[in-house]
Amino acid sequence: MHDAEARVLNAIDETWTVNLLAETVRVPSVTGTDAESDLQHRMARLLTEAGMDVDVWKLDLGDLTARPGFPGTEAPRGEGYGVVAVTPGGEGPPALALQGHVDVVPTGDLAKWEGSDPFAARITGGTLHGRGACDMKAGLVANLAVAHAIKQAGIELARPLAVHCVISEEDGGLGAFATLDRGHTAEAAVISEPTSGAIITANAGALTFRLEIAGRAAHGATRYEGVNAIEAFWPVFQAIRRLEAERNRDVPELFAGNAMPYPIEIGTVHAGDWASTVPDLLVAEGRLGVRLDEDPAAARAAFEEAVADVADPWLRANPPVVTWPGGQFASGRLPAGHELLDQVGRAVEDTTGARPAQTAAPYGSDLRLYAAGGIPTLHYGPGDVRFAHAPREQVELKELLDVTRALALLAVRRCAAL
């Protein structure tokens, strides 16, 4: 390795990095809450301490929601902040941006969490447990640890390095949308979402839908006089499952080993308002997987057609209503043959001894917004996505440190240490 490469790797403070992850997990930054803003300000202070020029701004939510391409949101939100840090000096736009989101999803049933406190950042052996540990505070902390290691090593970069900390990724991507809208850019970006040691170069998309199924109310004692909206929903659900199977045939090779890269799922179902009344309305919400390179409008049309074509007399007379609230994630991918893939692969191999596999992910992310903004982007970060959003959420500390080393090496190489 060159001298600057060895210096930055030696400057990574493993204890500081692990402690920062624990401190970060202890901030309950559920998307849309005040704690999300609190963590953004904490990120800004840490990046300032790393010697970077930091832009912190309050998002104009009204203006952003009215802009073309607004990605949608699901969580109620009164405020939001953007944080972008850039190393001083250097020429041209940042050669690399490291991006991570500070927000996490709600905890769910607390009784299902080991130790009862999802934000305790409990460490057992080499594993840190807690909401957000995997998705994606470990990746967020790796990005900050890279910035701090560069400062501690006294390395001057010929090209700027940027660190983007964003909000609202979990419910649509408002933070990334606002960051790009403000004019922050880079020649390439790595989003340190959990990838289980692989490099993810493409994401499927995901669109939130809402279904309203009509019934006819009646007293439960004379239910035969009514139409139960729950029963009316069943053939619609079966049609959705058939559509899912159809859309998951002949999937791209990038998804090899993934049995269902474009899932469709119903996440919530609500029906009825009285125990002894036939329910006259069912409302279901879910997510529709968007295929790689598919126009989201075409995905919506396919879903609406499948629902409308259900052969049921009641539904023919009372068509289901489909709307599209909440997050709207298009698909996205790194351009074929882009140098970033090989650069990340070599940095990982040089620090871990193993060349990472290339794959695609079935979930939406900020990647598609960066790609649409003209920034070639991929995912590489610590954690196994199967733990994301789960009551057993956790991350291996070895993965945190392995990723930090690889990203530090990548940053020094892409930004050309002087």
Coordinates of C-alpha atoms in Angstrom, one line a residue:
M1 CA 0.0 0.0 0.0
H2 CA 1.0 3.6 -0.5
D3 CA 2.0 5.6 2.6
A4 CA -1.3 7.5 2.7
E5 CA -3.3 4.3 2.5
A6 CA -1.4 2.7 5.4
R7 CA -1.7 5.9 7.4
V8 CA -5.5 6.2 7.1
L9 CA -6.0 2.5 8.0
N10 CA -3.7 2.9 11.1
A11 CA -5.6 6.0 12.1
I12 CA -9.0 4.2 12.4
D13 CA -9.9 4.2 16.1
E14 CA -11.8 1.0 16.6
T15 CA -12.8 1.8 20.2
W16 CA -14.1 5.3 19.2
T17 CA -16.0 3.7 16.3
V18 CA -17.7 1.1 18.4
N19 CA -18.6 3.6 21.1
L20 CA -20.0 6.0 18.6
L21 CA -22.2 3.3 17.1
A22 CA -23.6 2.5 20.6
E23 CA -24.2 6.2 21.3
T24 CA -25.9 6.6 18.0
V25 CA -28.2 3.6 18.5
R26 CA -29.2 5.1 21.9
V27 CA -30.8 8.0 20.1
P28 CA -34.3 6.9 19.2
S29 CA -34.4 8.6 15.8
V30 CA -37.6 7.1 14.5
T31 CA -38.4 8.8 11.2
G32 CA -40.4 11.9 11.7
T33 CA -39.6 12.4 15.4
D34 CA -37.6 15.2 17.1
A35 CA -34.8 12.6 17.9
E36 CA -34.2 12.4 14.1
S37 CA -33.4 16.1 14.1
D38 CA -31.3 15.8 17.2
L39 CA -29.2 13.1 15.6
Q40 CA -28.7 15.2 12.5
H41 CA -27.3 18.0 14.6
R42 CA -25.0 15.5 16.4
M43 CA -23.7 14.3 13.0
A44 CA -23.0 17.8 12.0
R45 CA -20.9 18.4 15.1
L46 CA -18.9 15.2 14.6
L47 CA -18.2 16.1 11.0
T48 CA -17.1 19.6 12.0
E49 CA -14.7 18.0 14.5
A50 CA -13.4 15.9 11.6
G51 CA -12.2 19.2 10.0
M52 CA -14.9 19.2 7.2
D53 CA -16.9 22.1 5.9
V54 CA -20.5 21.4 7.0
D55 CA -23.7 22.6 5.5
V56 CA -26.7 22.2 7.9
W57 CA -30.0 23.5 6.7
K58 CA -33.7 23.2 7.7
L59 CA -35.8 21.6 5.0
D60 CA -38.6 23.7 3.4
L61 CA -41.1 20.9 3.6
G62 CA -43.9 22.7 1.7
D63 CA -41.6 23.6 -1.2
L64 CA -40.1 20.1 -1.4
T65 CA -43.4 18.4 -1.5
A66 CA -44.5 20.5 -4.4
R67 CA -41.4 19.8 -6.5
P68 CA -41.5 17.4 -9.5
G69 CA -40.1 14.0 -8.5
F70 CA -41.0 14.4 -4.8
P71 CA -40.6 10.8 -3.5
G72 CA -43.5 10.8 -1.0
T73 CA -43.5 10.4 2.8
E74 CA -45.5 8.3 5.2
A75 CA -44.6 9.5 8.7
P76 CA -46.0 12.8 10.0
R77 CA -43.3 15.4 10.0
G78 CA -43.0 18.9 11.4
E79 CA -39.4 19.5 10.5
G80 CA -36.3 18.0 9.0
Y81 CA -32.7 18.9 8.5
G82 CA -30.0 18.2 5.9
V83 CA -26.4 17.6 6.7
V84 CA -23.6 17.5 4.1
A85 CA -19.9 17.7 5.0
V86 CA -17.0 18.2 2.5
T87 CA -13.3 18.1 3.1
P88 CA -11.7 21.5 2.6
G89 CA -9.4 22.3 -0.3
G90 CA -9.2 20.1 -3.4
E91 CA -10.4 20.8 -6.8
G92 CA -13.8 20.2 -8.5
P93 CA -16.8 18.4 -7.1
P94 CA -16.4 15.6 -4.5
A95 CA -14.8 12.6 -6.1
L96 CA -16.8 10.5 -3.7
A97 CA -19.8 10.9 -1.4
L98 CA -20.4 8.5 1.5
Q99 CA -24.1 8.5 2.3
G100 CA -26.2 7.2 5.2
H101 CA -29.6 7.8 6.8
V102 CA -30.2 8.6 10.5
D103 CA -33.8 7.6 10.7
V104 CA -35.0 4.2 11.9
V105 CA -38.4 2.4 11.8
P106 CA -40.6 2.1 14.9
T107 CA -39.8 -0.6 17.4
G108 CA -43.0 -2.7 17.2
D109 CA -44.1 -4.8 20.1
L110 CA -41.6 -4.1 22.9
A111 CA -42.3 -7.5 24.5
K112 CA -40.6 -9.2 21.5
W113 CA -37.3 -7.4 22.1
E114 CA -34.6 -9.2 24.1
G115 CA -33.7 -7.0 27.1
S116 CA -36.9 -5.0 26.6
D117 CA -35.2 -1.7 25.5
P118 CA -34.7 -1.5 21.7
F119 CA -32.4 1.5 22.1
A120 CA -30.1 0.1 24.8
A121 CA -27.3 -0.7 22.3
R122 CA -26.6 -4.0 24.2
I123 CA -23.3 -5.6 23.2
T124 CA -22.9 -9.4 23.6
G125 CA -19.7 -10.8 22.4
G126 CA -18.9 -9.2 19.1
T127 CA -22.5 -8.2 18.3
L128 CA -24.4 -4.9 19.0
H129 CA -28.1 -5.2 19.4
G130 CA -30.7 -2.4 19.0
R131 CA -33.1 -0.7 16.7
G132 CA -31.2 0.9 13.8
A133 CA -27.9 -1.0 14.6
C134 CA -28.1 -2.7 11.2
D135 CA -30.4 -0.3 9.2
M136 CA -28.3 1.7 9.1
K137 CA -26.5 3.3 11.9
A138 CA -23.5 1.0 11.6
G139 CA -23.1 2.2 8.0
L140 CA -23.6 5.8 9.1
V141 CA -20.9 5.5 11.7
A142 CA -18.5 3.9 9.3
N143 CA -18.8 7.0 7.1
L144 CA -18.0 9.2 10.0
A145 CA -15.1 7.0 11.1
V146 CA -13.6 7.4 7.6
A147 CA -13.8 11.2 7.9
H148 CA -12.2 11.2 11.3
A149 CA -9.4 8.8 10.3
I150 CA -8.5 11.0 7.4
K151 CA -8.2 14.0 9.7
Q152 CA -6.3 12.0 12.4
A153 CA -3.8 10.7 9.7
G154 CA -3.2 14.3 8.6
I155 CA -4.0 13.4 5.0
E156 CA -4.7 16.2 2.5
L157 CA -7.0 15.2 -0.4
A158 CA -6.5 16.4 -4.0
R159 CA -10.2 16.0 -4.6
P160 CA -12.9 16.6 -2.0
L161 CA -14.7 13.8 -0.1
A162 CA -18.3 14.4 0.9
V163 CA -20.3 12.8 3.7
H164 CA -24.1 13.0 3.3
C165 CA -26.4 12.4 6.4
V166 CA -30.0 12.3 5.4
I167 CA -33.4 11.8 7.1
S168 CA -36.6 10.1 6.0
E169 CA -35.1 7.3 4.0
E170 CA -37.4 4.8 5.6
D171 CA -40.6 6.5 4.4
G172 CA -39.6 7.6 0.9
G173 CA -36.3 9.4 0.6
L174 CA -37.2 13.0 1.4
G175 CA -33.7 13.7 2.9
A176 CA -31.8 12.5 -0.2
F177 CA -34.3 14.4 -2.4
A178 CA -33.6 17.6 -0.5
T179 CA -29.9 17.0 -0.5
L180 CA -29.7 16.7 -4.3
D181 CA -32.2 19.6 -4.7
R182 CA -29.8 21.8 -2.7
G183 CA -27.2 21.2 -5.3
H184 CA -24.9 18.7 -3.4
T185 CA -23.4 16.3 -5.8
A186 CA -20.4 14.0 -6.4
E187 CA -18.7 12.0 -9.1
A188 CA -19.8 8.8 -7.4
A189 CA -21.4 7.7 -4.2
V190 CA -21.4 4.7 -1.8
I191 CA -24.5 4.3 0.4
S192 CA -23.4 2.2 3.3
E193 CA -26.7 0.2 3.7
P194 CA -26.3 -3.3 5.1
T195 CA -25.1 -5.7 2.3
S196 CA -23.7 -8.8 4.1
G197 CA -20.3 -8.4 2.6
A198 CA -21.5 -8.1 -1.0
I199 CA -21.7 -5.0 -3.3
I200 CA -25.2 -4.1 -4.3
T201 CA -25.3 -2.4 -7.6
A202 CA -29.1 -2.3 -8.2
N203 CA -32.3 -1.9 -6.3
A204 CA -35.8 -2.9 -7.2
G205 CA -38.4 -0.3 -6.4
A206 CA -41.4 -0.3 -4.0
L207 CA -44.6 1.6 -4.3
T208 CA -47.0 2.0 -1.4
F209 CA -50.7 1.3 -2.3
R210 CA -54.0 1.6 -0.5
L211 CA -57.0 -0.5 -1.4
E212 CA -60.6 0.2 -0.4
I213 CA -63.1 -2.7 -0.7
A214 CA -66.8 -2.0 -0.3
G215 CA -69.2 -4.2 1.5
R216 CA -72.8 -3.7 2.7
A217 CA -73.6 -3.3 6.3
A218 CA -76.2 -5.4 8.1
H219 CA -76.8 -6.7 11.7
G220 CA -74.7 -9.6 12.5
A221 CA -77.8 -11.6 13.3
T222 CA -79.0 -11.2 9.7
R223 CA -75.6 -11.2 8.0
Y224 CA -77.1 -12.7 4.9
E225 CA -78.7 -9.3 4.2
G226 CA -75.2 -7.7 4.0
V227 CA -72.0 -8.2 2.1
N228 CA -68.9 -8.7 4.2
A229 CA -66.0 -6.5 2.9
I230 CA -63.5 -9.0 4.3
E231 CA -65.0 -11.8 2.1
A232 CA -65.1 -9.4 -0.8
F233 CA -61.4 -8.7 -0.3
W234 CA -60.3 -12.4 -0.6
P235 CA -60.5 -12.7 -4.4
V236 CA -58.6 -9.4 -4.7
F237 CA -55.9 -10.8 -2.4
Q238 CA -55.7 -14.0 -4.6
A239 CA -55.4 -11.8 -7.7
I240 CA -52.5 -9.9 -6.1
R241 CA -50.7 -13.2 -5.4
R242 CA -51.1 -14.3 -9.0
L243 CA -49.7 -10.9 -10.2
E244 CA -46.8 -11.3 -7.9
A245 CA -46.0 -14.7 -9.3
E246 CA -46.2 -13.4 -12.9
R247 CA -43.9 -10.4 -12.2
N248 CA -41.3 -12.7 -10.6
R249 CA -40.8 -14.9 -13.7
D250 CA -37.6 -14.5 -15.7
V251 CA -35.8 -12.1 -13.3
P252 CA -32.4 -10.6 -14.1
E253 CA -29.3 -12.6 -13.3
L254 CA -28.2 -10.0 -10.7
F255 CA -31.0 -11.4 -8.5
A256 CA -29.6 -15.0 -8.7
G257 CA -30.4 -16.8 -5.5
N258 CA -33.3 -14.5 -4.7
A259 CA -36.6 -16.4 -5.0
M260 CA -38.7 -13.2 -5.1
P261 CA -37.0 -9.9 -6.0
Y262 CA -40.3 -8.1 -6.7
P263 CA -42.7 -9.1 -3.8
I264 CA -46.1 -7.6 -3.3
E265 CA -47.4 -7.7 0.2
I266 CA -50.3 -6.5 2.2
G267 CA -49.0 -4.8 5.4
T268 CA -52.1 -3.5 7.1
V269 CA -55.8 -4.5 7.0
H270 CA -58.6 -2.7 8.7
A271 CA -62.3 -3.5 8.5
G272 CA -65.5 -3.0 10.5
D273 CA -66.4 -0.7 13.4
W274 CA -68.7 -2.9 15.5
A275 CA -68.6 -6.5 16.6
S276 CA -72.1 -7.4 15.6
T277 CA -72.2 -5.5 12.3
V278 CA -71.3 -6.8 8.9
P279 CA -68.3 -4.7 7.9
D280 CA -69.0 -2.4 4.9
L281 CA -65.5 -1.2 4.2
L282 CA -62.1 -2.9 4.2
V283 CA -58.9 -0.8 3.9
A284 CA -55.7 -2.5 3.1
E285 CA -52.2 -1.0 2.5
G286 CA -49.2 -2.7 1.1
R287 CA -46.2 -2.4 -1.1
L288 CA -45.7 -3.3 -4.8
G289 CA -42.3 -4.3 -6.0
V290 CA -41.1 -2.4 -9.1
R291 CA -38.9 -4.3 -11.5
L292 CA -35.5 -3.1 -12.6
D293 CA -35.7 -0.3 -15.2
E294 CA -39.6 -0.4 -15.0
D295 CA -41.4 2.9 -15.1
P296 CA -43.3 3.2 -11.8
A297 CA -46.4 4.3 -13.8
A298 CA -46.4 0.9 -15.7
A299 CA -46.1 -0.9 -12.4
R300 CA -49.1 1.0 -11.0
A301 CA -51.1 0.3 -14.1
A302 CA -50.4 -3.5 -13.9
F303 CA -51.5 -3.6 -10.3
E304 CA -54.7 -1.6 -11.0
E305 CA -55.5 -3.8 -13.9
A306 CA -55.1 -7.0 -11.9
V307 CA -57.4 -5.6 -9.2
A308 CA -60.0 -4.4 -11.6
D309 CA -60.1 -7.7 -13.6
V310 CA -61.2 -9.8 -10.6
A311 CA -64.2 -11.9 -11.8
D312 CA -66.6 -11.3 -9.0
P313 CA -70.2 -9.9 -9.4
W314 CA -70.1 -7.8 -6.3
L315 CA -66.7 -6.3 -7.2
R316 CA -67.8 -5.6 -10.7
A317 CA -70.7 -3.5 -9.4
N318 CA -68.6 -2.0 -6.6
P319 CA -65.0 -1.7 -8.0
P320 CA -62.1 -1.6 -5.5
V321 CA -60.5 1.8 -5.2
V322 CA -56.7 1.9 -5.6
T323 CA -54.7 4.9 -4.5
W324 CA -50.9 5.5 -4.1
P325 CA -50.0 7.3 -0.8
G326 CA -46.7 7.3 1.0
G327 CA -43.3 6.4 -0.3
Q328 CA -42.8 5.8 -4.0
F329 CA -39.4 4.1 -4.7
A330 CA -38.5 3.7 -8.3
S331 CA -35.7 1.1 -9.2
G332 CA -32.2 2.2 -9.7
R333 CA -28.8 0.8 -10.7
L334 CA -25.1 1.6 -11.2
P335 CA -24.3 2.1 -14.9
A336 CA -22.9 -1.1 -16.4
G337 CA -19.1 -1.1 -16.5
H338 CA -18.7 1.9 -14.1
E339 CA -15.3 2.1 -12.5
L340 CA -16.8 2.4 -9.0
L341 CA -17.7 -1.3 -8.8
D342 CA -14.1 -2.4 -9.4
Q343 CA -12.7 0.3 -7.1
V344 CA -14.9 -0.7 -4.2
G345 CA -14.2 -4.4 -4.9
R346 CA -10.4 -3.8 -4.8
A347 CA -10.7 -1.8 -1.6
V348 CA -12.6 -4.6 0.1
E349 CA -10.2 -7.3 -1.2
D350 CA -7.2 -5.3 -0.1
T351 CA -8.5 -4.9 3.5
T352 CA -10.3 -8.2 4.0
G353 CA -8.5 -10.6 1.6
A354 CA -11.8 -11.5 -0.2
R355 CA -13.3 -10.2 -3.3
P356 CA -17.0 -9.3 -2.7
A357 CA -19.8 -10.7 -4.8
Q358 CA -22.0 -8.4 -6.9
T359 CA -25.8 -8.6 -6.4
A360 CA -29.1 -6.7 -6.5
A361 CA -31.6 -5.9 -3.7
P362 CA -35.4 -6.4 -3.7
Y363 CA -36.0 -3.2 -1.7
G364 CA -36.0 0.5 -2.6
S365 CA -33.4 2.9 -1.3
D366 CA -31.9 6.3 -1.8
L367 CA -29.8 4.8 -4.6
R368 CA -32.4 5.4 -7.2
L369 CA -32.5 9.2 -6.3
Y370 CA -28.8 9.6 -6.6
A371 CA -28.8 7.6 -9.8
A372 CA -31.6 9.7 -11.2
G373 CA -29.6 12.8 -10.2
G374 CA -26.7 11.6 -12.3
I375 CA -24.5 10.3 -9.5
P376 CA -23.3 6.7 -10.1
T377 CA -24.1 4.9 -6.8
L378 CA -23.9 1.5 -5.2
H379 CA -24.4 0.0 -1.7
Y380 CA -21.7 -1.5 0.5
G381 CA -22.1 -1.5 4.2
P382 CA -22.1 -3.5 7.5
G383 CA -24.9 -5.8 8.5
D384 CA -27.3 -8.4 7.3
V385 CA -30.6 -6.9 5.9
R386 CA -32.5 -9.8 7.3
F387 CA -32.1 -8.2 10.8
A388 CA -33.3 -4.8 9.6
H389 CA -36.7 -3.8 11.0
A390 CA -36.8 -6.9 13.1
P391 CA -37.0 -7.2 16.9
R392 CA -33.7 -9.0 16.9
E393 CA -31.9 -6.2 15.0
Q394 CA -28.2 -6.4 15.3
V395 CA -24.8 -5.9 13.6
E396 CA -21.5 -7.6 13.9
L397 CA -18.8 -5.2 15.1
K398 CA -16.2 -7.0 12.9
E399 CA -18.4 -6.0 9.9
L400 CA -18.5 -2.4 11.1
L401 CA -14.7 -2.2 11.2
D402 CA -14.1 -4.1 8.0
V403 CA -16.4 -1.7 6.1
T404 CA -14.8 1.3 7.7
R405 CA -11.4 0.1 6.6
A406 CA -12.5 -0.6 3.0
L407 CA -14.3 2.8 2.7
A408 CA -11.3 4.6 4.1
L409 CA -9.1 3.0 1.5
L410 CA -11.6 3.8 -1.2
A411 CA -11.8 7.4 -0.1
V412 CA -8.0 8.0 -0.1
R413 CA -7.7 6.3 -3.6
R414 CA -10.6 8.1 -5.3
C415 CA -9.8 11.5 -3.8
A416 CA -6.1 11.1 -4.5
A417 CA -4.2 11.8 -1.3
L418 CA -1.4 14.3 -1.8

